[in-house]
Coordinates of C-alpha atoms in Angstrom, one line a residue:
M1 CA -16.8 -24.7 6.8
K2 CA -13.3 -25.0 5.3
L3 CA -14.7 -23.7 2.0
I4 CA -16.1 -20.6 3.6
T5 CA -12.9 -19.8 5.4
L6 CA -10.9 -20.3 2.2
F7 CA -13.3 -18.0 0.3
I8 CA -13.0 -15.3 3.0
S9 CA -9.2 -15.5 3.0
I10 CA -9.1 -15.2 -0.8
L11 CA -11.5 -12.2 -0.6
I12 CA -9.4 -10.5 2.1
A13 CA -6.2 -11.1 0.1
N14 CA -7.7 -9.6 -3.1
T15 CA -9.0 -6.6 -1.2
A16 CA -5.5 -6.0 0.3
I17 CA -3.9 -6.2 -3.1
A18 CA -6.5 -3.9 -4.6
Q19 CA -5.8 -1.2 -2.0
K20 CA -2.1 -1.0 -2.6
H21 CA -1.3 2.4 -4.1
V22 CA 1.0 2.4 -7.2
P23 CA 3.8 4.9 -6.6
L24 CA 3.9 7.8 -8.9
P25 CA 6.9 7.2 -11.2
H26 CA 9.8 9.7 -11.7
G27 CA 9.2 11.8 -14.8
M28 CA 5.4 11.5 -14.8
I29 CA 3.9 14.6 -16.4
F30 CA 0.6 16.4 -15.8
G31 CA -0.4 19.1 -18.3
E32 CA 2.4 20.3 -20.6
K33 CA 6.0 19.2 -20.1
P34 CA 7.8 21.9 -18.0
D35 CA 10.7 23.7 -19.6
T36 CA 13.7 23.0 -17.3
I37 CA 16.3 25.3 -18.9
A38 CA 15.9 28.2 -16.3
L39 CA 14.9 26.0 -13.4
M40 CA 15.2 27.5 -9.9
P41 CA 14.3 26.3 -6.4
A42 CA 11.0 27.5 -5.0
S43 CA 12.8 29.1 -2.1
K44 CA 14.4 31.7 -4.4
L45 CA 11.2 32.6 -6.3
E46 CA 10.3 35.7 -4.3
A47 CA 13.9 37.1 -4.5
F48 CA 13.9 36.4 -8.3
M49 CA 10.6 38.3 -8.7
G50 CA 11.8 41.4 -6.8
K51 CA 9.2 44.1 -7.3
K52 CA 7.6 42.4 -10.3
T53 CA 4.0 41.3 -9.6
R54 CA 4.0 38.5 -12.3
V55 CA 6.7 36.5 -13.9
T56 CA 6.8 33.4 -16.1
T57 CA 9.2 30.8 -14.8
A58 CA 9.9 27.2 -13.8
I59 CA 10.6 26.1 -10.2
S60 CA 11.2 22.9 -8.3
G61 CA 10.0 22.2 -4.8
R62 CA 8.2 19.8 -2.5
V63 CA 4.4 19.5 -2.6
I64 CA 3.0 20.0 0.9
K65 CA -0.5 18.8 0.1
V66 CA -3.0 18.4 -2.7
I67 CA -6.0 20.6 -1.7
I68 CA -8.4 19.8 -4.5
E69 CA -7.7 16.9 -6.9
K70 CA -9.9 18.2 -9.7
G71 CA -8.3 21.2 -11.3
G72 CA -5.0 20.5 -9.7
W73 CA -5.0 22.7 -6.6
F74 CA -2.0 22.2 -4.3
E75 CA 0.5 23.9 -2.0
M76 CA 4.2 23.9 -2.4
D77 CA 6.9 24.6 0.2
A78 CA 8.8 27.8 -0.5
G79 CA 11.1 27.6 2.6
N80 CA 11.2 29.9 5.7
N81 CA 7.6 28.9 6.5
R82 CA 6.3 30.3 3.2
V83 CA 3.8 28.6 1.0
I84 CA 3.2 28.8 -2.7
T85 CA -0.4 28.1 -3.7
A86 CA -0.7 26.6 -7.1
H87 CA -3.4 25.5 -9.5
F88 CA -3.5 24.4 -13.1
T89 CA -4.7 26.8 -15.8
N90 CA -6.4 23.8 -17.5
A91 CA -9.2 22.8 -15.1
G92 CA -9.3 19.3 -16.6
I93 CA -6.1 18.2 -14.8
N94 CA -6.6 15.8 -11.9
L95 CA -3.8 15.4 -9.4
P96 CA -3.5 12.3 -7.2
R97 CA -3.3 12.8 -3.4
Q98 CA -0.1 10.7 -3.4
L99 CA 1.7 13.7 -4.8
A100 CA 2.0 15.2 -1.3
G101 CA 5.6 15.0 -0.1
R102 CA 7.1 14.5 -3.6
T103 CA 9.5 16.9 -5.3
V104 CA 8.1 18.3 -8.5
I105 CA 9.1 20.7 -11.3
I106 CA 6.4 23.2 -12.3
S107 CA 6.3 25.8 -15.0
G108 CA 3.9 28.7 -15.4
I109 CA 3.1 32.2 -14.2
A110 CA 4.0 33.2 -10.6
A111 CA 2.0 36.1 -9.2
K112 CA 2.2 37.9 -5.8
Q113 CA -1.1 38.0 -3.9
F114 CA -1.6 41.5 -2.4
I115 CA -3.5 42.4 0.7
A116 CA -6.2 45.2 0.5
D117 CA -4.2 47.6 2.6
D118 CA -1.2 47.4 0.3
L119 CA -3.2 48.9 -2.6
Q120 CA -5.5 51.2 -0.6
H121 CA -3.7 54.3 -1.9
M122 CA -4.8 53.4 -5.4
A123 CA -8.4 53.5 -4.3
G124 CA -8.1 57.2 -3.5
D125 CA -7.9 56.8 0.3
T126 CA -5.2 59.3 1.3
V127 CA -6.5 60.0 4.8
S128 CA -3.8 61.0 7.3
G129 CA -3.9 60.6 11.1
K130 CA -5.6 57.8 13.0
K131 CA -7.6 56.5 10.0
Q132 CA -4.5 56.2 7.8
H133 CA -3.9 52.6 6.6
K134 CA -0.8 51.0 7.8
T135 CA 1.2 48.9 5.4
N136 CA 0.5 45.3 6.2
T137 CA 3.8 43.6 5.9
N138 CA 2.7 40.0 6.5
P139 CA 5.7 37.7 6.2
G140 CA 3.5 34.8 5.5
R141 CA 2.0 36.4 2.4
K142 CA 1.6 33.8 -0.3
V143 CA 2.7 33.7 -3.9
G144 CA 0.2 32.2 -6.4
F145 CA 1.3 30.1 -9.3
E146 CA -0.7 29.3 -12.4
V147 CA 0.7 25.9 -13.5
K148 CA 0.9 25.0 -17.2
G149 CA 2.9 21.8 -16.6
L150 CA 4.1 19.6 -13.7
M151 CA 6.7 16.8 -13.8
I152 CA 7.5 14.6 -10.8
D153 CA 11.2 14.9 -10.0
K154 CA 11.8 12.8 -6.9

C-alpha cells in the first residue's frame, strides 16, 4: 500500500513539474530580427501614417492576445481602445499563447483597413439624396500589420 501511494505521489509531482510553463525570455526573436532604429510606440502609429494607406515601420506595444498560434496571428494594443491586428508574412511562424500581456517590438508593413462605404465613390456610385452613402467614421477601425520580425521586449 505504501508503495502505491509513493508511486502516485511521484507521478503527481512529475506531472506538476511538466506543466510549468517556461517564461519567454527577453530578446527572444520570431521571424527576422526587427530594426529598432526608428522605433515608435503603437499608440502613435495612426498619427505617423497620416493619410498614407501603407507604411513600413517598427513599433513597440503590448500583445492583447494570440488569436491563432500557427501563422502568428495576434492583436496589439494601440491605446485609446484601438487594436492593431497583426500576422506574420511567413506562415511558418508559430507564436506561443504565453505572449499575451508581453511588450514586443515588431517590424513590417502597417496598412489601414477600409470600410466599404469609405471607397464607394470609387465604385462609380455617385447617387445623391437618401441613397447617398454616408462616410462611416468608425473610431474603432483597425490597422493591420504584416509582421516580418518580432522581438520580446518586456
